[in-house]
Amino acid sequence: MPDETYWYLPPPMMDSLRGWLPKSVLSLREYSLSRFVRDLVAGLTVGFVALPLAMAFAISSGVPPQSGIYCAIVAGFLCSALGGSNTQISGPTGAFVVVVSGIVLEHGIEGLFVCTFLAGVILVLLGATGLGSAVKYLPRPVVVGFTNGIAVLIASTQIKDFLGLKVEKVPGEFLGRMEALVGAAGTLSGVATLLAFGSLAVILLMRKFLPKVPGAIAVLFGATALAFLLGLPVETIESRFGGIPQGLPKVHVPPLSLLTPRSISQLIAPAITIAILGAIESLMSAVVADRMTRDRHNPNVELVAQGVSNLASPLFGGLPATGAIARTATNIRSGAQTPVAGMIHALTLLAILLVAAPLAGHVPLAALAAILMMVAYNMGEWHEIPEILRLSKADVAVWAVTFGLTVFADLTVAVQAGMILAALVFIRKVTNTTTVALVDDAYLEDARDHALHLHQIPAGVAVFRINGPFMFGTTDKVAHIMDDIESLPPVVVVRLRNMTAIDATGVQALEELFDRLTEMGKQVLFCGLRSQPEELLRRSGFFRHVGEDNVCENVKQAMGRTRRILKEHQPALGL
């Protein structure tokens, strides 16, 4: 929207208003036909990818498959239209499977709708009060442990349909579920198991040899056609749920008995869990989208949009919604430019619901289980575990406790315990940075080598410094270096002499900073590490990641290296 629209407003008010506008409105200023074509292709692609996932998430949550589709349509459209990210796709996700199934078991599907509505209210309040940036206070070990645990839980819920087991009622808790599944091992269906493994193999092969074609779509159509044409004795959506209703979703109002103060007091705790999960996953997904597109989302606007979507979804019989990392990545890889792609994705699902709903009833549950197994593997962030294990024992303990409690206890308890442990680790690391030392000749000589004002900065070099603990809650400040990355000189030096402590989140932030600057053709050096940061960075593999030569002992050494770099690479660096 052109700035002239606000000509009558004072500059502070103009900036404030612009800070609350959805990305869909801001993108209209530079929208074009070519952008629309890209958004159209991306939206259609993600719409077909979202169909099997929406149904699978609903089924694994213990609700009819259409609840997942209704959520993807309503929330997918509203989040794109009102949200703070250009390319994020929202809808039902794996993170909610365990929470939703637990709420349905205890409070019924009507109780789930009320919880989702209450969660929407909480999310709107979080965004409107400016708390959207609070996700930065989640340390990396907590997020990784939480994600690992959810992935394990999702995979465990799919074993029944993957193997075609006959189980009357699958327990909600992990150990009870595994005991019931082991007890039903004798009811394994060979046909369902072969279909599931075949579907999984197709997804894996397509990801390797045809990465641009979503394997979930191929499995959805291929397994359904195979099961229908051959009359395979496998359970389908129609045999378990009676198919998917064709037509527009109807407005659904929860019964008044669930809207009393007593009922709401019982539902507020699970509603808070949904809100916390929704906020964490949507903002994490938006951050992933930013990395892929070099964009920057508005966290508070995004949370308000997620809140509005969760207010609307249960009114049409839909599940809770949040940002979906895998669908967002698919959207970006398919060429999405603006939130219009997300809106087209929702309209694509609506068109499928209106035209082809009866055909969806033939989808075999074994194929959907295979798709969700792949989702669980992809969302698990398993590559992060070796990196976490190389960090301090305290960081490993935070990850292990969060992971264990997520799987064996409760998601909310896991996050709470992980945050408490992380806070204690934070305090310990900060207090360990306090030192008392004698100022002698050796100390003064060392200080001269680290003193920036005693060493001339060559032309073509920019020096940034990090002061204080560089840990979860503070690492976003490194974005200051990226604010005008195009104008940075060829060599960038990050001075870490006054960085007193670092944790796993800080390590990841420095690695991402190095990767981003290197991608832009910059030479990056780090210098002046103190003992605690140096020990953790070396243990984590940071030195290998950036190269030993790019970590200098002090400013004096760093300035000497910059001069050699500039001299050796003058033509390549444009000097």
Coordinates of C-alpha atoms in Angstrom, one line a residue:
M1 CA 0.0 0.0 0.0
P2 CA 1.6 3.3 -1.0
D3 CA 2.8 5.6 1.7
E4 CA 0.6 8.4 0.3
T5 CA -2.4 6.7 1.8
Y6 CA -1.2 7.8 5.2
W7 CA -0.3 11.4 4.3
Y8 CA -2.6 12.8 7.0
L9 CA -1.0 10.7 9.8
P10 CA 2.0 11.6 11.9
P11 CA 5.1 9.4 11.0
P12 CA 5.0 7.4 14.3
M13 CA 1.3 6.6 13.8
M14 CA 2.0 5.7 10.1
D15 CA 4.8 3.3 11.0
S16 CA 2.6 1.8 13.8
L17 CA -0.3 1.2 11.4
R18 CA 1.9 -0.3 8.7
G19 CA 3.4 -2.6 11.4
W20 CA -0.1 -4.2 11.9
L21 CA -1.0 -4.7 8.2
P22 CA -1.2 -8.3 6.9
K23 CA 1.4 -9.3 4.3
S24 CA -1.4 -9.9 1.8
V25 CA -2.2 -6.1 1.9
L26 CA 1.4 -5.0 1.8
S27 CA 2.1 -7.3 -1.2
L28 CA -0.6 -5.6 -3.3
R29 CA 1.7 -2.6 -4.0
E30 CA 4.0 -4.7 -6.2
Y31 CA 1.6 -7.4 -7.3
S32 CA 1.6 -8.4 -11.0
L33 CA 0.3 -11.0 -13.4
S34 CA 3.6 -12.9 -13.3
R35 CA 3.4 -13.1 -9.6
F36 CA -0.2 -14.3 -9.7
V37 CA 0.8 -17.1 -12.1
R38 CA 3.5 -18.3 -9.7
D39 CA 1.1 -18.1 -6.8
L40 CA -1.5 -20.0 -8.7
V41 CA 0.9 -22.9 -9.5
A42 CA 2.2 -23.0 -6.0
G43 CA -1.3 -22.8 -4.4
L44 CA -2.6 -25.7 -6.6
T45 CA 0.4 -27.8 -5.8
V46 CA 0.2 -27.3 -2.0
G47 CA -3.6 -27.8 -2.1
F48 CA -3.1 -31.4 -3.4
V49 CA -0.3 -32.0 -1.0
A50 CA -2.4 -30.8 1.9
L51 CA -5.4 -33.1 1.1
P52 CA -3.9 -36.4 2.3
L53 CA -2.1 -34.7 5.2
A54 CA -5.3 -33.0 6.5
M55 CA -7.2 -36.3 6.4
A56 CA -4.4 -38.2 8.0
F57 CA -3.9 -35.7 10.9
A58 CA -7.6 -35.8 11.6
I59 CA -7.9 -39.6 11.5
S60 CA -4.8 -40.0 13.8
S61 CA -6.3 -37.5 16.2
G62 CA -9.5 -39.6 16.6
V63 CA -11.9 -37.4 14.6
P64 CA -13.5 -37.8 11.1
P65 CA -11.2 -36.9 8.2
Q66 CA -13.4 -34.0 7.0
S67 CA -12.5 -32.1 10.2
G68 CA -8.9 -31.9 8.9
I69 CA -10.1 -30.7 5.5
Y70 CA -12.4 -28.1 7.0
C71 CA -9.5 -26.8 9.1
A72 CA -7.2 -26.6 6.1
I73 CA -9.8 -24.7 4.1
V74 CA -10.9 -22.2 6.8
A75 CA -7.6 -21.7 8.6
G76 CA -5.5 -21.9 5.5
F77 CA -7.4 -19.1 3.9
L78 CA -7.6 -16.8 6.9
C79 CA -4.0 -17.2 8.0
S80 CA -2.8 -16.3 4.5
A81 CA -5.2 -13.4 4.2
L82 CA -4.5 -11.9 7.6
G83 CA -1.0 -13.3 8.5
G84 CA 2.4 -11.7 8.8
S85 CA 4.3 -14.1 6.5
N86 CA 4.3 -14.0 2.7
T87 CA 4.6 -17.7 2.1
Q88 CA 3.5 -19.6 5.2
I89 CA 0.8 -22.3 4.8
S90 CA -1.4 -23.1 7.9
G91 CA -3.7 -25.9 8.7
P92 CA -3.8 -29.1 10.9
T93 CA -0.3 -30.4 11.8
G94 CA 1.4 -33.3 13.4
A95 CA 2.2 -31.3 16.6
F96 CA -1.5 -31.3 17.5
V97 CA -2.2 -35.0 16.9
V98 CA -1.3 -36.2 20.5
V99 CA -2.9 -33.1 22.1
V100 CA -6.1 -33.4 20.1
S101 CA -6.5 -37.1 20.6
G102 CA -6.1 -36.6 24.4
I103 CA -8.7 -33.9 24.5
V104 CA -11.2 -35.9 22.4
L105 CA -10.8 -38.9 24.7
E106 CA -11.4 -36.9 27.8
H107 CA -13.8 -34.2 26.7
G108 CA -15.2 -35.4 23.4
I109 CA -15.1 -33.7 20.0
E110 CA -17.4 -30.9 21.2
G111 CA -14.9 -30.2 24.0
L112 CA -12.2 -30.0 21.4
F113 CA -14.1 -27.3 19.5
V114 CA -14.4 -25.2 22.7
C115 CA -10.7 -25.7 23.5
T116 CA -9.7 -24.6 19.9
F117 CA -11.9 -21.5 20.2
L118 CA -10.4 -20.6 23.6
A119 CA -6.9 -21.1 22.1
G120 CA -7.8 -18.7 19.4
V121 CA -8.7 -16.1 22.0
I122 CA -5.4 -16.6 23.7
L123 CA -3.4 -16.4 20.4
V124 CA -5.1 -13.1 19.5
L125 CA -4.3 -11.7 22.9
L126 CA -0.6 -12.8 22.5
G127 CA -0.3 -11.2 19.2
A128 CA -2.2 -8.0 20.0
T129 CA -0.1 -7.4 23.2
G130 CA 3.1 -7.8 21.2
L131 CA 4.2 -11.1 22.7
G132 CA 4.7 -12.7 19.3
S133 CA 8.5 -12.4 19.6
A134 CA 8.4 -14.5 22.8
V135 CA 9.2 -17.6 20.8
K136 CA 12.9 -16.5 20.9
Y137 CA 13.0 -17.4 24.6
L138 CA 12.7 -21.1 23.7
P139 CA 16.3 -22.5 23.8
R140 CA 17.4 -24.9 21.1
P141 CA 17.6 -28.0 23.2
V142 CA 14.0 -27.5 24.4
V143 CA 12.7 -27.1 20.8
V144 CA 14.7 -30.1 19.5
G145 CA 13.7 -32.3 22.4
F146 CA 10.1 -31.3 22.0
T147 CA 10.1 -31.9 18.2
N148 CA 11.8 -35.3 18.5
G149 CA 9.3 -36.4 21.1
I150 CA 6.3 -35.3 19.0
A151 CA 7.7 -37.2 16.0
V152 CA 8.0 -40.4 18.0
L153 CA 4.4 -40.0 19.3
I154 CA 3.0 -39.4 15.8
A155 CA 4.8 -42.5 14.5
S156 CA 3.5 -44.6 17.3
T157 CA -0.1 -43.6 16.5
Q158 CA 0.3 -44.8 13.0
I159 CA 1.6 -48.3 13.7
K160 CA -2.0 -49.7 14.0
D161 CA -3.1 -48.6 10.5
F162 CA 0.4 -49.2 9.0
L163 CA 0.3 -52.9 9.9
G164 CA -3.5 -53.2 9.7
L165 CA -3.8 -54.3 13.4
K166 CA -7.1 -55.0 15.0
V167 CA -7.2 -53.0 18.2
E168 CA -10.5 -52.1 19.9
K169 CA -9.3 -48.9 21.6
V170 CA -5.8 -47.5 21.4
P171 CA -4.7 -46.0 24.7
G172 CA -3.7 -42.3 24.7
E173 CA -0.4 -42.7 26.6
F174 CA 2.7 -44.0 24.9
L175 CA 3.5 -47.0 27.0
G176 CA -0.1 -48.2 27.1
R177 CA -0.4 -47.7 23.3
M178 CA 2.8 -49.8 22.7
E179 CA 1.6 -52.5 25.0
A180 CA -1.8 -52.7 23.2
L181 CA -0.1 -52.8 19.8
V182 CA 2.3 -55.6 20.8
G183 CA -0.7 -57.5 22.2
A184 CA -2.4 -57.2 18.8
A185 CA 0.6 -58.4 16.8
G186 CA -1.2 -61.6 15.8
T187 CA -3.9 -59.6 13.9
L188 CA -1.4 -58.1 11.5
S189 CA -2.7 -57.7 7.9
G190 CA -0.2 -58.8 5.3
V191 CA -2.0 -56.8 2.5
A192 CA -2.2 -53.6 4.5
T193 CA 1.4 -53.9 5.6
L194 CA 2.6 -54.5 2.0
L195 CA 0.5 -51.5 0.8
A196 CA 2.0 -49.3 3.6
F197 CA 5.6 -50.3 2.9
G198 CA 5.0 -49.9 -0.8
S199 CA 3.6 -46.4 -0.2
L200 CA 6.6 -45.5 2.0
A201 CA 9.0 -46.8 -0.7
V202 CA 7.3 -44.7 -3.4
I203 CA 7.6 -41.5 -1.2
L204 CA 11.3 -42.2 -0.6
L205 CA 12.1 -43.0 -4.2
M206 CA 10.3 -40.0 -5.5
R207 CA 12.1 -37.8 -3.0
K208 CA 15.4 -39.0 -4.3
F209 CA 14.7 -39.2 -8.1
L210 CA 11.8 -36.9 -8.6
P211 CA 12.2 -34.3 -5.8
K212 CA 9.9 -31.8 -7.5
V213 CA 6.9 -34.1 -7.5
P214 CA 5.3 -34.5 -4.0
G215 CA 5.4 -38.2 -3.1
A216 CA 2.2 -37.8 -0.9
I217 CA 0.2 -36.9 -4.0
A218 CA 1.5 -39.9 -5.9
V219 CA 0.7 -42.3 -3.0
L220 CA -2.7 -40.8 -2.5
F221 CA -3.8 -41.4 -6.0
G222 CA -1.8 -44.6 -6.7
A223 CA -2.6 -46.5 -3.5
T224 CA -6.3 -45.5 -3.8
A225 CA -6.5 -46.7 -7.4
L226 CA -4.7 -49.9 -6.6
A227 CA -6.8 -50.8 -3.6
F228 CA -10.1 -50.0 -5.5
L229 CA -9.3 -51.7 -8.8
L230 CA -7.9 -54.9 -7.1
G231 CA -10.5 -54.9 -4.3
L232 CA -7.8 -55.2 -1.7
P233 CA -9.1 -56.2 1.8
V234 CA -7.8 -53.1 3.5
E235 CA -9.6 -50.5 5.7
T236 CA -10.5 -47.3 4.0
I237 CA -11.9 -43.9 5.0
E238 CA -15.3 -45.0 3.8
S239 CA -15.3 -48.3 5.7
R240 CA -14.3 -46.6 9.0
F241 CA -15.9 -43.2 8.8
G242 CA -18.6 -43.6 6.1
G243 CA -16.9 -41.4 3.6
I244 CA -16.5 -37.6 3.5
P245 CA -19.6 -35.4 3.2
Q246 CA -19.8 -33.5 -0.1
G247 CA -20.5 -29.8 -0.1
L248 CA -19.7 -26.8 2.0
P249 CA -19.0 -27.3 5.7
K250 CA -21.9 -26.3 7.9
V251 CA -21.7 -23.8 10.7
H252 CA -21.3 -25.6 14.0
V253 CA -22.1 -24.1 17.4
P254 CA -21.0 -26.0 20.5
P255 CA -23.7 -27.0 23.0
L256 CA -24.4 -24.4 25.8
S257 CA -23.5 -27.0 28.4
L258 CA -19.9 -26.6 27.4
L259 CA -20.0 -22.8 27.6
T260 CA -20.6 -22.6 31.4
P261 CA -17.9 -21.3 33.7
R262 CA -17.4 -24.7 35.2
S263 CA -16.8 -26.4 31.8
I264 CA -14.6 -23.7 30.6
S265 CA -12.4 -23.9 33.7
Q266 CA -11.9 -27.6 32.9
L267 CA -11.0 -26.9 29.3
I268 CA -8.8 -23.9 29.8
A269 CA -5.7 -26.0 30.5
P270 CA -5.8 -28.0 27.2
A271 CA -6.7 -24.7 25.4
I272 CA -3.5 -23.1 26.7
T273 CA -1.6 -26.2 25.5
I274 CA -3.1 -25.7 22.0
A275 CA -2.3 -22.0 22.1
I276 CA 1.3 -22.6 23.1
L277 CA 1.9 -25.3 20.5
G278 CA 0.2 -23.1 17.9
A279 CA 2.4 -20.1 18.7
I280 CA 5.6 -22.1 18.8
E281 CA 5.0 -24.1 15.6
S282 CA 3.6 -21.2 13.5
L283 CA 6.5 -18.8 14.4
M284 CA 9.1 -21.6 13.9
S285 CA 7.5 -22.3 10.5
A286 CA 7.6 -18.6 9.7
V287 CA 11.3 -18.4 10.6
V288 CA 12.0 -21.4 8.3
A289 CA 10.1 -19.5 5.5
D290 CA 12.2 -16.4 6.2
R291 CA 15.4 -18.4 5.8
M292 CA 14.3 -19.9 2.5
T293 CA 13.0 -16.6 1.0
R294 CA 15.3 -14.0 2.7
D295 CA 12.1 -12.4 3.9
R296 CA 11.2 -11.3 7.4
H297 CA 7.8 -12.1 8.9
N298 CA 5.8 -10.0 11.4
P299 CA 5.3 -12.3 14.5
N300 CA 2.6 -10.4 16.2
V301 CA 0.4 -10.1 13.0
E302 CA 1.0 -13.8 12.4
L303 CA -0.2 -14.7 15.9
V304 CA -3.3 -12.6 15.5
A305 CA -4.1 -14.4 12.3
Q306 CA -3.5 -17.8 13.8
G307 CA -5.8 -16.8 16.6
V308 CA -8.6 -15.7 14.2
S309 CA -8.2 -18.9 12.3
N310 CA -8.6 -21.0 15.5
L311 CA -11.7 -18.9 16.4
A312 CA -13.2 -19.8 13.0
S313 CA -12.1 -23.4 12.4
P314 CA -14.2 -25.0 15.2
L315 CA -17.3 -23.1 14.0
F316 CA -17.1 -25.2 10.9
G317 CA -16.1 -28.5 12.6
G318 CA -12.4 -28.0 12.0
L319 CA -9.3 -28.9 14.0
P320 CA -6.8 -26.5 15.6
A321 CA -4.5 -24.9 13.1
T322 CA -1.0 -23.6 13.0
G323 CA 1.8 -23.0 10.5
A324 CA 2.9 -26.1 8.7
I325 CA 6.6 -26.3 8.0
A326 CA 6.5 -29.0 5.3
R327 CA 3.6 -27.4 3.4
T328 CA 5.3 -24.0 3.7
A329 CA 8.5 -25.4 2.3
T330 CA 6.5 -27.0 -0.6
N331 CA 4.8 -23.7 -1.2
I332 CA 8.1 -21.8 -1.5
R333 CA 9.7 -24.5 -3.7
S334 CA 6.7 -24.4 -6.0
G335 CA 7.3 -20.7 -6.6
A336 CA 5.0 -18.9 -4.2
Q337 CA 5.5 -15.1 -4.1
T338 CA 2.8 -13.8 -1.8
P339 CA 0.0 -14.9 0.6
V340 CA -2.3 -15.3 -2.5
A341 CA -0.7 -18.8 -2.9
G342 CA -1.9 -19.8 0.5
M343 CA -5.4 -18.6 -0.3
I344 CA -5.4 -20.5 -3.6
H345 CA -4.3 -23.6 -1.6
A346 CA -7.4 -23.3 0.6
L347 CA -9.7 -22.7 -2.4
T348 CA -8.2 -25.8 -4.1
L349 CA -9.2 -27.9 -1.1
L350 CA -12.6 -26.4 -1.2
A351 CA -13.0 -27.3 -4.9
I352 CA -11.9 -30.9 -4.2
L353 CA -14.4 -31.1 -1.3
L354 CA -17.3 -29.9 -3.5
V355 CA -16.4 -32.0 -6.5
A356 CA -14.5 -35.1 -5.5
A357 CA -15.4 -35.8 -1.9
P358 CA -17.0 -39.3 -2.7
L359 CA -13.7 -40.4 -4.3
A360 CA -11.8 -39.6 -1.1
G361 CA -13.7 -42.3 0.7
H362 CA -11.7 -45.0 -1.2
V363 CA -8.3 -43.8 0.3
P364 CA -6.8 -46.7 2.2
L365 CA -5.8 -45.9 5.8
A366 CA -2.5 -47.9 5.4
A367 CA -1.4 -45.4 2.7
L368 CA -2.3 -42.4 5.0
A369 CA -0.3 -44.1 7.8
A370 CA 2.7 -44.3 5.5
I371 CA 2.4 -40.6 4.6
L372 CA 2.3 -39.7 8.3
M373 CA 5.3 -41.9 9.1
M374 CA 7.2 -39.9 6.6
V375 CA 5.9 -36.7 8.1
A376 CA 7.1 -37.9 11.6
Y377 CA 10.5 -38.6 10.2
N378 CA 10.8 -35.3 8.4
M379 CA 9.6 -33.2 11.4
G380 CA 11.9 -35.0 13.9
E381 CA 14.9 -32.8 13.3
W382 CA 17.0 -35.9 13.9
H383 CA 20.2 -34.3 12.4
E384 CA 20.1 -31.9 15.4
I385 CA 20.6 -34.7 18.0
P386 CA 24.4 -35.3 17.3
E387 CA 25.0 -31.6 17.4
I388 CA 23.2 -31.3 20.8
L389 CA 25.1 -34.3 22.2
R390 CA 28.4 -32.5 21.4
L391 CA 27.4 -29.5 23.6
S392 CA 27.7 -29.2 27.4
K393 CA 26.2 -31.8 29.7
A394 CA 23.7 -29.2 30.9
D395 CA 22.4 -28.7 27.3
V396 CA 22.2 -32.5 26.8
A397 CA 20.2 -32.8 30.0
V398 CA 17.7 -30.1 28.9
W399 CA 17.2 -31.9 25.6
A400 CA 16.9 -35.4 27.2
V401 CA 14.4 -34.2 29.9
T402 CA 12.2 -32.4 27.3
F403 CA 12.3 -35.4 24.9
G404 CA 11.5 -37.9 27.7
L405 CA 8.7 -36.0 29.2
T406 CA 7.1 -35.3 25.8
V407 CA 7.0 -39.0 25.0
F408 CA 6.2 -40.5 28.4
A409 CA 4.4 -37.7 30.2
D410 CA 2.7 -34.6 28.8
L411 CA 3.6 -32.0 26.2
T412 CA 2.9 -29.0 28.5
V413 CA 4.9 -30.6 31.3
A414 CA 7.8 -31.2 28.9
V415 CA 8.0 -27.6 27.8
Q416 CA 7.6 -26.3 31.4
A417 CA 10.4 -28.6 32.7
G418 CA 12.6 -27.9 29.7
M419 CA 12.2 -24.1 30.2
I420 CA 12.9 -24.3 34.0
L421 CA 16.1 -26.4 33.3
A422 CA 17.2 -24.0 30.5
A423 CA 16.7 -21.0 32.8
L424 CA 18.8 -22.7 35.5
V425 CA 21.5 -23.4 32.9
F426 CA 21.3 -19.8 31.7
I427 CA 21.9 -18.5 35.2
R428 CA 24.8 -20.9 35.8
K429 CA 26.5 -19.9 32.5
V430 CA 26.1 -16.2 33.2
T431 CA 27.4 -16.5 36.8
N432 CA 30.4 -18.4 35.6
T433 CA 31.4 -15.5 33.4
T434 CA 32.1 -13.4 36.5
T435 CA 35.9 -13.3 37.1
V436 CA 38.4 -11.6 39.4
A437 CA 41.9 -11.2 38.0
L438 CA 45.1 -9.3 38.9
V439 CA 46.0 -6.6 36.4
D440 CA 49.7 -7.2 35.6
D441 CA 52.0 -6.6 32.6
A442 CA 50.9 -9.8 30.9
Y443 CA 47.2 -8.8 31.3
L444 CA 48.0 -5.3 29.8
E445 CA 49.9 -6.8 26.9
D446 CA 47.1 -9.2 26.1
A447 CA 44.6 -6.3 26.3
R448 CA 46.5 -4.4 23.6
D449 CA 46.1 -7.2 21.2
H450 CA 42.3 -7.2 21.8
A451 CA 41.9 -3.4 21.8
L452 CA 40.1 -2.4 18.5
H453 CA 41.0 1.3 18.8
L454 CA 44.8 0.4 18.6
H455 CA 44.5 -1.4 15.2
Q456 CA 43.5 0.3 12.0
I457 CA 40.5 -1.2 10.1
P458 CA 41.4 -1.6 6.4
A459 CA 39.1 -0.3 3.7
G460 CA 36.8 -3.1 2.6
V461 CA 36.3 -4.5 6.1
A462 CA 33.4 -4.1 8.4
V463 CA 33.7 -5.0 12.1
F464 CA 30.7 -5.9 14.3
R465 CA 30.9 -6.8 18.0
I466 CA 28.7 -8.9 20.3
N467 CA 28.5 -7.8 23.9
G468 CA 27.2 -9.9 26.8
P469 CA 25.7 -13.4 26.9
F470 CA 24.7 -14.7 23.4
M471 CA 22.1 -17.1 24.4
F472 CA 18.4 -17.9 23.8
G473 CA 16.4 -14.7 24.0
T474 CA 19.2 -12.6 22.7
T475 CA 20.4 -14.2 19.4
D476 CA 17.8 -12.4 17.3
K477 CA 19.9 -9.2 17.7
V478 CA 22.5 -10.6 15.3
A479 CA 19.9 -9.8 12.6
H480 CA 21.3 -6.2 12.8
I481 CA 24.2 -7.4 10.6
M482 CA 21.7 -8.6 8.0
D483 CA 19.7 -5.4 7.9
D484 CA 21.6 -4.0 4.9
I485 CA 23.6 -7.0 3.8
E486 CA 24.0 -5.8 0.2
S487 CA 26.0 -2.7 1.3
L488 CA 28.4 -4.7 3.5
P489 CA 32.1 -4.7 2.3
P490 CA 33.8 -7.9 1.1
V491 CA 35.2 -8.8 4.5
V492 CA 33.2 -9.0 7.8
V493 CA 34.8 -9.4 11.2
V494 CA 32.7 -10.4 14.2
R495 CA 34.5 -9.4 17.4
L496 CA 33.5 -11.8 20.3
R497 CA 35.8 -10.5 23.0
N498 CA 32.9 -9.2 25.1
M499 CA 30.6 -12.2 24.4
T500 CA 30.8 -13.6 27.9
A501 CA 28.8 -16.8 27.4
I502 CA 27.0 -18.8 24.7
D503 CA 24.6 -21.7 24.5
A504 CA 23.2 -24.0 21.8
T505 CA 20.9 -21.4 20.4
G506 CA 23.8 -18.9 20.1
V507 CA 26.0 -21.5 18.3
Q508 CA 23.2 -22.1 15.8
A509 CA 22.8 -18.3 15.3
L510 CA 26.5 -17.8 14.6
E511 CA 26.6 -20.7 12.1
E512 CA 23.5 -19.3 10.3
L513 CA 25.1 -15.8 10.2
F514 CA 28.3 -17.3 8.7
D515 CA 26.3 -19.3 6.1
R516 CA 24.2 -16.3 5.1
L517 CA 27.1 -13.9 4.7
T518 CA 29.2 -16.6 2.8
E519 CA 26.3 -17.1 0.4
M520 CA 26.4 -13.4 -0.3
G521 CA 30.1 -13.7 -1.2
K522 CA 31.5 -12.2 2.0
Q523 CA 34.6 -13.4 3.8
V524 CA 33.7 -13.8 7.5
L525 CA 36.2 -13.9 10.4
F526 CA 35.5 -14.3 14.2
C527 CA 38.0 -13.1 16.8
G528 CA 38.6 -12.6 20.5
L529 CA 36.8 -15.7 22.0
R530 CA 36.8 -16.1 25.7
S531 CA 37.2 -19.5 27.4
Q532 CA 33.6 -20.6 27.8
P533 CA 32.4 -19.6 24.4
E534 CA 35.6 -21.0 22.8
E535 CA 35.2 -24.4 24.5
L536 CA 31.5 -24.8 23.5
L537 CA 32.0 -23.6 20.0
R538 CA 35.0 -26.0 19.5
R539 CA 33.0 -28.9 21.0
S540 CA 29.9 -28.2 18.8
G541 CA 31.9 -28.3 15.6
F542 CA 31.7 -24.6 14.9
F543 CA 35.4 -24.3 14.1
R544 CA 35.1 -27.0 11.5
H545 CA 31.9 -25.3 10.1
V546 CA 33.5 -21.9 9.5
G547 CA 37.1 -23.1 9.1
E548 CA 39.9 -22.9 11.7
D549 CA 41.6 -20.1 9.7
N550 CA 38.5 -17.9 10.1
V551 CA 38.7 -17.9 13.9
C552 CA 41.4 -15.5 15.1
E553 CA 42.8 -15.2 18.6
N554 CA 42.4 -11.4 18.8
V555 CA 41.8 -8.2 16.9
K556 CA 45.5 -7.8 16.0
Q557 CA 45.5 -11.2 14.3
A558 CA 42.2 -10.6 12.6
M559 CA 43.3 -7.3 11.1
G560 CA 46.4 -9.0 9.8
R561 CA 44.4 -11.7 8.2
T562 CA 41.9 -9.2 6.6
R563 CA 44.9 -7.5 4.9
R564 CA 46.1 -10.7 3.5
I565 CA 42.6 -11.6 2.2
L566 CA 42.2 -8.3 0.6
K567 CA 45.6 -8.5 -1.0
E568 CA 45.2 -12.0 -2.3
H569 CA 41.6 -11.6 -3.6
Q570 CA 41.4 -8.0 -4.8
P571 CA 39.9 -8.8 -8.3
A572 CA 37.4 -11.4 -6.9
L573 CA 36.3 -9.0 -4.1
G574 CA 35.8 -6.1 -6.4
L575 CA 38.6 -4.0 -5.0

